[in-house]
Tab-separated table of C-alpha atoms and ligand atoms in Angstrom:
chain	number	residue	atom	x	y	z
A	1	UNK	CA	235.392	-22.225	51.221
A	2	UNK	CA	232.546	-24.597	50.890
A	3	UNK	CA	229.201	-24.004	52.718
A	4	UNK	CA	226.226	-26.717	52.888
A	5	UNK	CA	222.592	-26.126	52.466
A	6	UNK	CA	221.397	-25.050	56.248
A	7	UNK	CA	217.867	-26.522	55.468
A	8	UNK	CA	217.579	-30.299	54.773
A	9	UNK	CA	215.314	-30.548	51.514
A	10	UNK	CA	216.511	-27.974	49.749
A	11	UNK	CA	219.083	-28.294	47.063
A	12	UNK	CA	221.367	-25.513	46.963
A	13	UNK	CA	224.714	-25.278	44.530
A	14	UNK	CA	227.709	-25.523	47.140
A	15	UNK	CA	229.879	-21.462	47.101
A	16	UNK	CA	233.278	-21.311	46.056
A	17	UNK	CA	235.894	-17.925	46.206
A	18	UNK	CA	237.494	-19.660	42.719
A	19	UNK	CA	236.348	-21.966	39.895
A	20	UNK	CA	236.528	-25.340	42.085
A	21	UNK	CA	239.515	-27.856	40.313
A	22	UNK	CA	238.241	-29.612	37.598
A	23	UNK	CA	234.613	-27.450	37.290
A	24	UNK	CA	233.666	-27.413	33.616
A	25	UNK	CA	231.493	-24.592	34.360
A	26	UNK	CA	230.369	-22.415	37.150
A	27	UNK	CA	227.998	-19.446	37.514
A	28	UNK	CA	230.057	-16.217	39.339
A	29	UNK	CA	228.034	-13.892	41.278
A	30	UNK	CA	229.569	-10.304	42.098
A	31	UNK	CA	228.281	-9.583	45.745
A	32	UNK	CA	229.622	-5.942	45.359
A	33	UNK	CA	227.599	-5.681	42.170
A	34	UNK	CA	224.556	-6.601	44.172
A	35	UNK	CA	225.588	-4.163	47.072
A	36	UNK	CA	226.148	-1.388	44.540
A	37	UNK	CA	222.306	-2.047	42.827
A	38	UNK	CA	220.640	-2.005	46.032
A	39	UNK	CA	222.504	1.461	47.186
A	40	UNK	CA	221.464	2.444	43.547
A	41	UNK	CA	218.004	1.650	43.990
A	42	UNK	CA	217.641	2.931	47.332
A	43	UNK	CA	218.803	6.619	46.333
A	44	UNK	CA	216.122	6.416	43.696
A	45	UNK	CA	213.604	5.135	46.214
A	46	UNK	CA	214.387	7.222	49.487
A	47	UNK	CA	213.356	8.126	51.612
A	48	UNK	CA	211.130	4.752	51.148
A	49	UNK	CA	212.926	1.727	52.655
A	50	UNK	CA	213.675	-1.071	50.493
A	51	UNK	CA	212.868	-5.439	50.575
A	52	UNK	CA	215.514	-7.001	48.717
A	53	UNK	CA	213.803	-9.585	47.263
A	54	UNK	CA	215.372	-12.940	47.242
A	55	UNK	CA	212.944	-15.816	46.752
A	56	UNK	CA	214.156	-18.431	44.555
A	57	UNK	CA	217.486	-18.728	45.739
A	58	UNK	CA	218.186	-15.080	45.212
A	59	UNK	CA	216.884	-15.363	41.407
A	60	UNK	CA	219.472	-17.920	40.917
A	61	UNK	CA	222.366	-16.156	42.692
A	62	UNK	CA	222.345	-17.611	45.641
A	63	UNK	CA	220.017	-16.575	48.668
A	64	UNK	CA	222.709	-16.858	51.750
A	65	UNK	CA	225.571	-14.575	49.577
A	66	UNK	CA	222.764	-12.531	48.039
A	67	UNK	CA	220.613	-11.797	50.829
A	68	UNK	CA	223.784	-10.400	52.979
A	69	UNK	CA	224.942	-8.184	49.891
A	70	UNK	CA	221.767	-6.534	49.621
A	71	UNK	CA	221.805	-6.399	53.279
A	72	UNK	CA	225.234	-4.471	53.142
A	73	UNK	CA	223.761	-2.106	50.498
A	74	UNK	CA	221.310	-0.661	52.476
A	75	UNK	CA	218.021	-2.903	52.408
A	76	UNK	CA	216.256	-2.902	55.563
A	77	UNK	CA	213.655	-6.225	54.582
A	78	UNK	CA	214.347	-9.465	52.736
A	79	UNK	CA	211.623	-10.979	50.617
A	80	UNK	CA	210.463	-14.246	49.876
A	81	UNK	CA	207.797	-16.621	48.342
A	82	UNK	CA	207.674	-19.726	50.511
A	83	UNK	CA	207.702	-19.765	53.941
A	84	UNK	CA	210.903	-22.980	53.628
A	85	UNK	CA	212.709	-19.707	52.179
A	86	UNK	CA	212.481	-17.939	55.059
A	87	UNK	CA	213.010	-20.341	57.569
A	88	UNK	CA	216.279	-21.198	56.130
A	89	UNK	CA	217.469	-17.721	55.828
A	90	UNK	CA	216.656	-17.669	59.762
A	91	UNK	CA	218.771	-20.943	59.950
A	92	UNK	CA	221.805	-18.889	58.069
A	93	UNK	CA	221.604	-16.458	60.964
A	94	UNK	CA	220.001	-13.481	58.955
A	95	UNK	CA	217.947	-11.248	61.528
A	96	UNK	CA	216.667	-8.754	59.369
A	97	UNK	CA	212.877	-8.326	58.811
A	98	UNK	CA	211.633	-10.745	57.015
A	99	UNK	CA	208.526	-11.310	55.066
A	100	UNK	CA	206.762	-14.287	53.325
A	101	UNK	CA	203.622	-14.902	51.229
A	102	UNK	CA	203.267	-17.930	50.091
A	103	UNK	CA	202.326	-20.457	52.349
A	104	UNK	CA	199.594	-23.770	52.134
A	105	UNK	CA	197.062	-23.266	55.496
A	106	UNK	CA	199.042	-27.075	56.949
A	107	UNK	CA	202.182	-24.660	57.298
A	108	UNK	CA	204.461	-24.427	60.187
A	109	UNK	CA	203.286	-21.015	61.452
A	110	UNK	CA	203.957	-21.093	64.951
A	111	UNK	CA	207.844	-21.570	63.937
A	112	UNK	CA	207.375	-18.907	61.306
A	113	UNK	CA	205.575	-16.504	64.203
A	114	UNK	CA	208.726	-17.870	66.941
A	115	UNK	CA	211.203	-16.696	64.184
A	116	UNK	CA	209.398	-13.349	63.662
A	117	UNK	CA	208.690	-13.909	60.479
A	118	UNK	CA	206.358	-11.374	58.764
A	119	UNK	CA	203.951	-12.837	57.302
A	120	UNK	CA	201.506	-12.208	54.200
A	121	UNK	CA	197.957	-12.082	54.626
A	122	UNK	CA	196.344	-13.078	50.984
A	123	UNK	CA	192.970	-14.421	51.716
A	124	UNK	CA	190.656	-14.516	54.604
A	125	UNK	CA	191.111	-17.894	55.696
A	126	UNK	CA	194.819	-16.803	56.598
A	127	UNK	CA	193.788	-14.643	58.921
A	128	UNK	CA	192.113	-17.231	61.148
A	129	UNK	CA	194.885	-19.536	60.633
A	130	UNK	CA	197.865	-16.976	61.355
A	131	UNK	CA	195.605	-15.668	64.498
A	132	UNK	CA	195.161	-19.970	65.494
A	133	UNK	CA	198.919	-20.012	65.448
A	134	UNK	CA	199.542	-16.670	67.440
A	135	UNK	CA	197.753	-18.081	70.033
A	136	UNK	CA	198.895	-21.027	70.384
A	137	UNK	CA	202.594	-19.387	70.501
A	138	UNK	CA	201.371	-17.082	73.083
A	139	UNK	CA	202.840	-14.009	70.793
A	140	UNK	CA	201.593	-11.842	68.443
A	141	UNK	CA	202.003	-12.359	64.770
A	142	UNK	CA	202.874	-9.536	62.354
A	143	UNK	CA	201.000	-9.429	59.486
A	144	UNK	CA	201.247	-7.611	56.047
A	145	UNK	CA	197.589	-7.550	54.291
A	146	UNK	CA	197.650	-8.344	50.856
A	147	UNK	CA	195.512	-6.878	48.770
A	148	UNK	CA	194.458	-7.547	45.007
A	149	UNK	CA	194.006	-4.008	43.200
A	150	UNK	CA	193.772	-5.407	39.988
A	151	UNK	CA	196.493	-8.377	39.500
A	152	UNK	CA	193.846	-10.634	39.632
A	153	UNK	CA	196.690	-13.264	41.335
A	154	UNK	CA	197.214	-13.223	45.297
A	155	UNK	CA	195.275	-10.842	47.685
A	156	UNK	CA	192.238	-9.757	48.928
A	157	UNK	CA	189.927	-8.885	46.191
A	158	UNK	CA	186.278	-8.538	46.677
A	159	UNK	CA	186.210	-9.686	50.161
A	160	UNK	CA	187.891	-6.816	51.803
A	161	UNK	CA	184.731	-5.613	54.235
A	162	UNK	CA	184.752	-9.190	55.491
A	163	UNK	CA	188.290	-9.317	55.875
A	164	UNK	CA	188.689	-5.992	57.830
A	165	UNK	CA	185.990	-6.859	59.930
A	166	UNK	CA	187.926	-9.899	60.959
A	167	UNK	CA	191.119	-8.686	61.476
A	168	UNK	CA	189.387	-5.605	63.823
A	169	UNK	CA	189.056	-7.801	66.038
A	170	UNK	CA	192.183	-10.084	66.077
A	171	UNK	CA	194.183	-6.813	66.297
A	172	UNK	CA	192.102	-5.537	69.299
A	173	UNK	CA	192.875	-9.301	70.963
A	174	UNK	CA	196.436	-8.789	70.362
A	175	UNK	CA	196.899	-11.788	68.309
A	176	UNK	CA	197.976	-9.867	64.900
A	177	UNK	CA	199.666	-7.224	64.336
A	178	UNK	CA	199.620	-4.972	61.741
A	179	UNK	CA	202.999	-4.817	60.223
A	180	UNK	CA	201.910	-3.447	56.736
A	181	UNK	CA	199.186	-3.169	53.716
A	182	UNK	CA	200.661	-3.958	50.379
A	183	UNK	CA	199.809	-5.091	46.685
A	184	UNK	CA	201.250	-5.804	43.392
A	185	UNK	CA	201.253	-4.632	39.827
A	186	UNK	CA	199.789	-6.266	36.815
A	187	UNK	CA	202.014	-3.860	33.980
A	188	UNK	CA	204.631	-2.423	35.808
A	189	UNK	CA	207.026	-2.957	33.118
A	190	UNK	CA	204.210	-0.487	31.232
A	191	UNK	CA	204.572	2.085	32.747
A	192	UNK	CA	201.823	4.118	30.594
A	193	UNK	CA	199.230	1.067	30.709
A	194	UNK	CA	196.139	2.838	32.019
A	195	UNK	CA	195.913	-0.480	35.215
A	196	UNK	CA	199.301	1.216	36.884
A	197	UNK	CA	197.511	3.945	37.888
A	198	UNK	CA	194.220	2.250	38.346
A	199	UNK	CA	195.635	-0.129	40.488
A	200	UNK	CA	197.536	2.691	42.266
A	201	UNK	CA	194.487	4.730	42.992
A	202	UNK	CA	192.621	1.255	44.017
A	203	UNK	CA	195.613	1.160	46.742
A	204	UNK	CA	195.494	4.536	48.290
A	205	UNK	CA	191.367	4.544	48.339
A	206	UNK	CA	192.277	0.561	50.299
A	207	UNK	CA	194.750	2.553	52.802
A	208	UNK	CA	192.142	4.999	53.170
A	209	UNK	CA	189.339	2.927	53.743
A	210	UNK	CA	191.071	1.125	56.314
A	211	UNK	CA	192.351	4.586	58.606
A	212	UNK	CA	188.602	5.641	58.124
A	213	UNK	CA	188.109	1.951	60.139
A	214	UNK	CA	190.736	2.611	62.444
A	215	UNK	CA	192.621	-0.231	61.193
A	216	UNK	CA	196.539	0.635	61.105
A	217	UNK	CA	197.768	-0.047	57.830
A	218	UNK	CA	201.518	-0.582	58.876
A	219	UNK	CA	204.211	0.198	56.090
A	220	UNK	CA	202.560	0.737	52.434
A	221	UNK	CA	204.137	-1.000	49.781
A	222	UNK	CA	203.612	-1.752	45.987
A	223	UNK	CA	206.528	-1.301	43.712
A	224	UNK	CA	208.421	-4.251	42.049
A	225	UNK	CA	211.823	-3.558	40.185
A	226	UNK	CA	209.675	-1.592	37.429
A	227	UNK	CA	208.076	0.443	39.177
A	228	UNK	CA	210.724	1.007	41.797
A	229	UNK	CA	212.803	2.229	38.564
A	230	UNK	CA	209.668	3.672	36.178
A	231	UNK	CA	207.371	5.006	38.934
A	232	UNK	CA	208.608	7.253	41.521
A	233	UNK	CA	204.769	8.080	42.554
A	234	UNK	CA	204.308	3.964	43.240
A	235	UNK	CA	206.747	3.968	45.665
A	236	UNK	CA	204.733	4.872	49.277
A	237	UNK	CA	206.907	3.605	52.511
A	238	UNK	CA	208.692	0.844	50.889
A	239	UNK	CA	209.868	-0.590	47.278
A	240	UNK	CA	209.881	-4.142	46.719
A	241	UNK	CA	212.366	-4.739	43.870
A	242	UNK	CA	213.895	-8.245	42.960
A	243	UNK	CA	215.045	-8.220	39.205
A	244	UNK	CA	216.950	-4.793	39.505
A	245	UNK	CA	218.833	-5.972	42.860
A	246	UNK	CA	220.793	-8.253	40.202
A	247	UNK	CA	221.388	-5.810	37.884
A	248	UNK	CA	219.434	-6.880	34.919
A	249	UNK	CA	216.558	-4.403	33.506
A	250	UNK	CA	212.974	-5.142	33.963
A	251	UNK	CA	212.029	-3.228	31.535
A	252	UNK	CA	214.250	-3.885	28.475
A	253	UNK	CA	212.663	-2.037	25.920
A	254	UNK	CA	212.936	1.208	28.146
A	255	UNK	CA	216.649	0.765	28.970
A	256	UNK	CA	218.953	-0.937	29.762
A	257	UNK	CA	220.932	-1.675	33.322
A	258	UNK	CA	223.591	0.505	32.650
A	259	UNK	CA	221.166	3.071	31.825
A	260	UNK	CA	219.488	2.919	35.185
A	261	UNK	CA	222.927	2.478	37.207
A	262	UNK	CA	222.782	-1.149	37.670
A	263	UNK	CA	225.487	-4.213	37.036
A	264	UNK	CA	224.740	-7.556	36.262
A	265	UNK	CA	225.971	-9.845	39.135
A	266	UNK	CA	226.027	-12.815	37.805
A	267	UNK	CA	228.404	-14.585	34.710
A	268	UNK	CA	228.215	-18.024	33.666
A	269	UNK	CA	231.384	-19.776	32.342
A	270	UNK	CA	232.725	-22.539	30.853
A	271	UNK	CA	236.044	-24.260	29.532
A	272	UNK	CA	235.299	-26.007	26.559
A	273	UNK	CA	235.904	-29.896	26.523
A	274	UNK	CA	236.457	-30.652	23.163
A	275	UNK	CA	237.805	-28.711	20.381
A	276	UNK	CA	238.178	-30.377	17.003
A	277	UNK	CA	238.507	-30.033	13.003
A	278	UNK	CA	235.458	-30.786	11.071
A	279	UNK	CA	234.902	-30.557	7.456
A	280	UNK	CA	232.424	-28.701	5.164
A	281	UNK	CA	229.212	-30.661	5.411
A	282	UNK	CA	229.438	-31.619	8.735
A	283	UNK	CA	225.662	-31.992	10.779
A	284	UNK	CA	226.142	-30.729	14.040
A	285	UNK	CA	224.276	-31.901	16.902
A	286	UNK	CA	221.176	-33.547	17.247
A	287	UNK	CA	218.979	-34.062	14.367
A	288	UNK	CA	221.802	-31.971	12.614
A	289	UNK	CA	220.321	-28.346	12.996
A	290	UNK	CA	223.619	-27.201	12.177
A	291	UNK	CA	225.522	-27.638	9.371
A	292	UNK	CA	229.219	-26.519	8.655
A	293	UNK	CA	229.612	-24.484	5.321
A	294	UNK	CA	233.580	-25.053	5.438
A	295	UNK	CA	235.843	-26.607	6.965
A	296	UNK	CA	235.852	-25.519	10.286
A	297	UNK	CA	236.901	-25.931	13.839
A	298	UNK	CA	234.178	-27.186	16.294
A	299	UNK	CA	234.086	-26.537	20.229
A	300	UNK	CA	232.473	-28.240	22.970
A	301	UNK	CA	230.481	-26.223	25.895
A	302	UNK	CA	229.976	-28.728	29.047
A	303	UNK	CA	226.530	-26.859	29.863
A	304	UNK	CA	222.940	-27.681	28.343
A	305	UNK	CA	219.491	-27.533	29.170
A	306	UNK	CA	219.792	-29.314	32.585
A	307	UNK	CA	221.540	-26.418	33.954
A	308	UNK	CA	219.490	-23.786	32.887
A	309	UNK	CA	220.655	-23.262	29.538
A	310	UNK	CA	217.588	-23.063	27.202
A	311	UNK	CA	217.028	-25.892	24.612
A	312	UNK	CA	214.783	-23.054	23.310
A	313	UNK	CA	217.817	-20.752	22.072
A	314	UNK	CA	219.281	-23.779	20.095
A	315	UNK	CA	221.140	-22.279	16.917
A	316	UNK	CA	220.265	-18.720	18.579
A	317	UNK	CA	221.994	-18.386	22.358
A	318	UNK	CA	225.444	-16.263	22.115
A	319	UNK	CA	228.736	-17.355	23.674
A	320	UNK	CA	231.765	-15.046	23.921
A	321	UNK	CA	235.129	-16.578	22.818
A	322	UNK	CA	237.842	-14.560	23.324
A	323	UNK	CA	237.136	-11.182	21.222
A	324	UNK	CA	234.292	-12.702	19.373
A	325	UNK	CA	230.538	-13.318	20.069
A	326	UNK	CA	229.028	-16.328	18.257
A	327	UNK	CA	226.322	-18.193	17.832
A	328	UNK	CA	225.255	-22.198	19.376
A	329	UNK	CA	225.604	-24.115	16.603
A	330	UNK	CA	222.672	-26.509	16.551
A	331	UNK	CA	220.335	-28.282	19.523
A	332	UNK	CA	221.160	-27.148	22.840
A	333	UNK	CA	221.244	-30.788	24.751
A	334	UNK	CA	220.505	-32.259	27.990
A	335	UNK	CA	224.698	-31.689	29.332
A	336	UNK	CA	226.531	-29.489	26.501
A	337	UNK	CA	226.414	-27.507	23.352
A	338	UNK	CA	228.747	-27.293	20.472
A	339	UNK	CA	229.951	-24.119	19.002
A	340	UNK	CA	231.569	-23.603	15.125
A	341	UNK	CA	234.542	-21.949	16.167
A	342	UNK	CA	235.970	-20.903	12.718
A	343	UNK	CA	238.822	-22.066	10.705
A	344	UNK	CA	241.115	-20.033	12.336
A	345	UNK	CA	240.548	-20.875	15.921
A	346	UNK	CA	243.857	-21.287	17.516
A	347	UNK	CA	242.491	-21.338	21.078
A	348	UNK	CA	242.292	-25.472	23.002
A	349	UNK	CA	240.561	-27.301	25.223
A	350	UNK	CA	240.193	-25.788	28.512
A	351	UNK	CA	240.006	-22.482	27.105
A	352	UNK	CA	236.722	-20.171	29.325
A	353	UNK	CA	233.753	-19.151	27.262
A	354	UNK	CA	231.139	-16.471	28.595
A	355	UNK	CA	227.280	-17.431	28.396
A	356	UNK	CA	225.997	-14.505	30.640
A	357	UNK	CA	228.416	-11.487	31.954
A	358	UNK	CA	227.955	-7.731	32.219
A	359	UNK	CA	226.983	-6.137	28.572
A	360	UNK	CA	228.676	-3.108	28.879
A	361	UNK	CA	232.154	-5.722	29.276
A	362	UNK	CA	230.534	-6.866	25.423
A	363	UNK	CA	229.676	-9.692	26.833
A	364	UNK	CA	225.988	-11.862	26.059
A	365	UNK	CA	223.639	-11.079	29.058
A	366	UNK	CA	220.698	-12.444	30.055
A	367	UNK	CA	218.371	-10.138	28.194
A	368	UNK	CA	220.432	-11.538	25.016
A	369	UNK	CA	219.736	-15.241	25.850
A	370	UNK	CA	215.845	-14.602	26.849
A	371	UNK	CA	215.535	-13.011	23.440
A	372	UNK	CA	217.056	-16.179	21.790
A	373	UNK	CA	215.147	-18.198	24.116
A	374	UNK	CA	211.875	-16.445	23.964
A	375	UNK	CA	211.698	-15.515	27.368
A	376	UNK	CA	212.200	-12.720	29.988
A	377	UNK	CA	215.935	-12.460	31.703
A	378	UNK	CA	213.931	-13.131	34.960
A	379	UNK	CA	213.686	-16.869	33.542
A	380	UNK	CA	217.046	-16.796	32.784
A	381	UNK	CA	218.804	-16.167	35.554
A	382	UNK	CA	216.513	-18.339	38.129
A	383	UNK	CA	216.731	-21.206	36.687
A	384	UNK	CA	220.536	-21.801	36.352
A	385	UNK	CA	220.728	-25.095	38.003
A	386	UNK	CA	222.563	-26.498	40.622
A	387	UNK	CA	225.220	-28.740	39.164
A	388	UNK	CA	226.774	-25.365	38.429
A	389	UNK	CA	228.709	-24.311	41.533
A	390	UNK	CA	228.490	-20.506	42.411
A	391	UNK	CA	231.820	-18.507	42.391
A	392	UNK	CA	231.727	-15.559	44.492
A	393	UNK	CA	233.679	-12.193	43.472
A	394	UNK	CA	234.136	-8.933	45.079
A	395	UNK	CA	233.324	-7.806	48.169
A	396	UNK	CA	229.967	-6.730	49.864
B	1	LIG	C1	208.831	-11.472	42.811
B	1	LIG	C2	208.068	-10.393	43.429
B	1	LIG	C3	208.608	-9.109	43.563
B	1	LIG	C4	209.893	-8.687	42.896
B	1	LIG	O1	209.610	-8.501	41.524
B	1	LIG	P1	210.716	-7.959	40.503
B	1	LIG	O2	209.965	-7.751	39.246
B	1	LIG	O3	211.742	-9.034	40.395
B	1	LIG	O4	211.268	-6.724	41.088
B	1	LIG	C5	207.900	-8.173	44.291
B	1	LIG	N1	206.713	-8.492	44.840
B	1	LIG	C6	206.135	-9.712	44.704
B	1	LIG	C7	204.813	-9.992	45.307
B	1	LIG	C8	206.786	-10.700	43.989
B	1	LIG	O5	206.220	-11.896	43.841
């Protein structure tokens, strides 16, 4: 099976049931994995209703697989930045509710408003541009308000009087709708940082503010992955998680997936190219990073920074071979990276090495390579590139 991108102008990796013929690597995403988190994170959540979120291609997993396997466990809304996101996961035939936020005021809104597509409200001159749109569609628009209880990022912030005393009136006209009232967390992977409650409190006294106006504030919602897992008092109508849906921890310090009932869905593998006898002394990649302290056995790993793998976690990145977990040896370059195998290696060329895979399998995981990368496993996973097709195992 081989699918094309549904929406011209956006490069998507091309989905395969097995390692195409001839791959030298490919990224495998377990769609029951993703199923399983979401019907995880929804008995946590109930009897809140859950948005899978899936901008950025599903985190890197792919949006079309993704996006039905979170459907299948449960979630009743998809997520996503840019309003191209959503219009393509229209194009792929999903029907589900649907919201977007980020959007430049030239957008296409009367296709996003024909497509009931929800969209997010972040700043006052939205609402006059949404409500332009609605009208010239002849339909109502549903809206989510944003609002900013402390991010200091996207929302309403000091504005809101002005804001609810335009949309009064848009409402009452029938060109918006009020579909929900919703905001986002500055330290919700601190759970105990004194802004998760401020911002919290901040939210209810906005929901209350606008029922005292007689303003509906549709479906409430606030918690990302964090909170979703951290903050059971965050969690009003609806969660929003993204990160957990995947199976990797937002909060790796407080646990890790298996400890919150989660499964990493995606694994990236590779067959190594090359695998050769060097001696002691040997540099090792560019400007010779890596040195060999014996004679040794040196293997070849067809993936480097311009898929996604960090040049960052050069000499630090784990790969599993076989039994054994070791380290890149050396620069992490543009198309590969070579690892010291050991004298003994009796394994050849072709053989499958593990970048990412599920931890409890003893296999690296993302958390591992953002450590060696000096990053967060969010960064990890999204930006696995294209050139690596996508695998996909298990059923939703
Ligand atoms: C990305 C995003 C989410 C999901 O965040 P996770 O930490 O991945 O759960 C939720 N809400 C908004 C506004 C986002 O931008």
């Amino acid at each position: 099976m081989t699918t094309e991108s549904h929406h011209p102008g956006l490069q998507r990796p091309a989905l395969h049931t097995q390692p195409p013929r001839g791959a030298s690597a490919w990224v495998e995403i377990d769609v029951a994995a993703i199923a399983a988190n979401v019907r995880e994170l929804r008995r946590r959540s109930s009897p809140a209703q859950l948005m899978a979120v899936v901008k950025a291609d599903a985190y890197g997993h792919g949006v079309d697989v993704a996006a039905r396997a979170a459907l299948a466990g449960g979630a009743q809304w998809l997520g996503v930045a840019q309003l191209s996101e959503a219009i393509e996961l229209r194009d792929s035939g999903i029907d589900a509710p649907l919201l977007s936020w980020i959007y430049p005021p030239e957008a296409d809104l009367a296709t996003a408003i024909r497509r009931d597509i929800t969209l997010g409200i972040g700043a006052r001159a939205h609402l006059a541009s949404v409500a332009r749109a609605a009208r010239a569609v002849g339909r109502a628009a549903t809206v989510h308000l944003k609002v900013d209880t402390g991010l200091g990022r996207g929302g309403v912030l000091e504005d809101l009087d002005a804001v609810l005393d335009d949309l009064a009136p848009l409402l009452a006209e029938g060109a918006l709708t009020m579909g929900g009232t919703w905001s986002h967390f500055a330290f919700a992977d601190a759970p105990d940082h004194p802004t998760v409650r401020a911002q919290q409190e901040r939210f209810g006294e906005v929901l209350r503010l606008m029922e005292a106006r007689g303003i509906p504030t549709g479906v409430a919602h606030l918690a990302n992955s964090a909170a979703t897992l951290t903050n059971p008092s965050a969690h009003f109508d609806m969660v929003r998680p993204g990160l957990a849906i995947y199976g990797l921890s937002p909060v790796p310090d407080l646990g890790r997936p298996e400890d919150f009932g989660l499964r990493e869905a995606m694994r990236v593998r590779a067959r190594l190219t090359t695998v050769k006898r060097a001696r002691a002394g040997q540099g090792v990649s560019y400007a010779h990073q890596y040195v060999t302290d014996r004679d040794t056995v040196l293997g070849i790993v067809p993936v480097g920074y311009a898929d996604g793998v960090p040049r960052s976690a050069s000499s630090a990145g784990p790969v599993r071979v076989g039994e054994r977990t070791l380290t890149v040896a050396g620069r992490i370059c543009m198309d590969q990276f070579v690892v010291d195998l050991g004298p003994d290696f009796d394994g050849a060329e072709g053989d499958v090495v593990t970048l990412l895979g599920v931890g409890v399998a003893g296999e690296p995981t993302a958390q591992d390579w953002a450590v060696a990368a000096g990053t967060i496993n969010y960064e990890i996973v999204t930006r696995m590139g294209p050139r690596l097709p996508r695998v996909v195992v298990g059923e939703a």
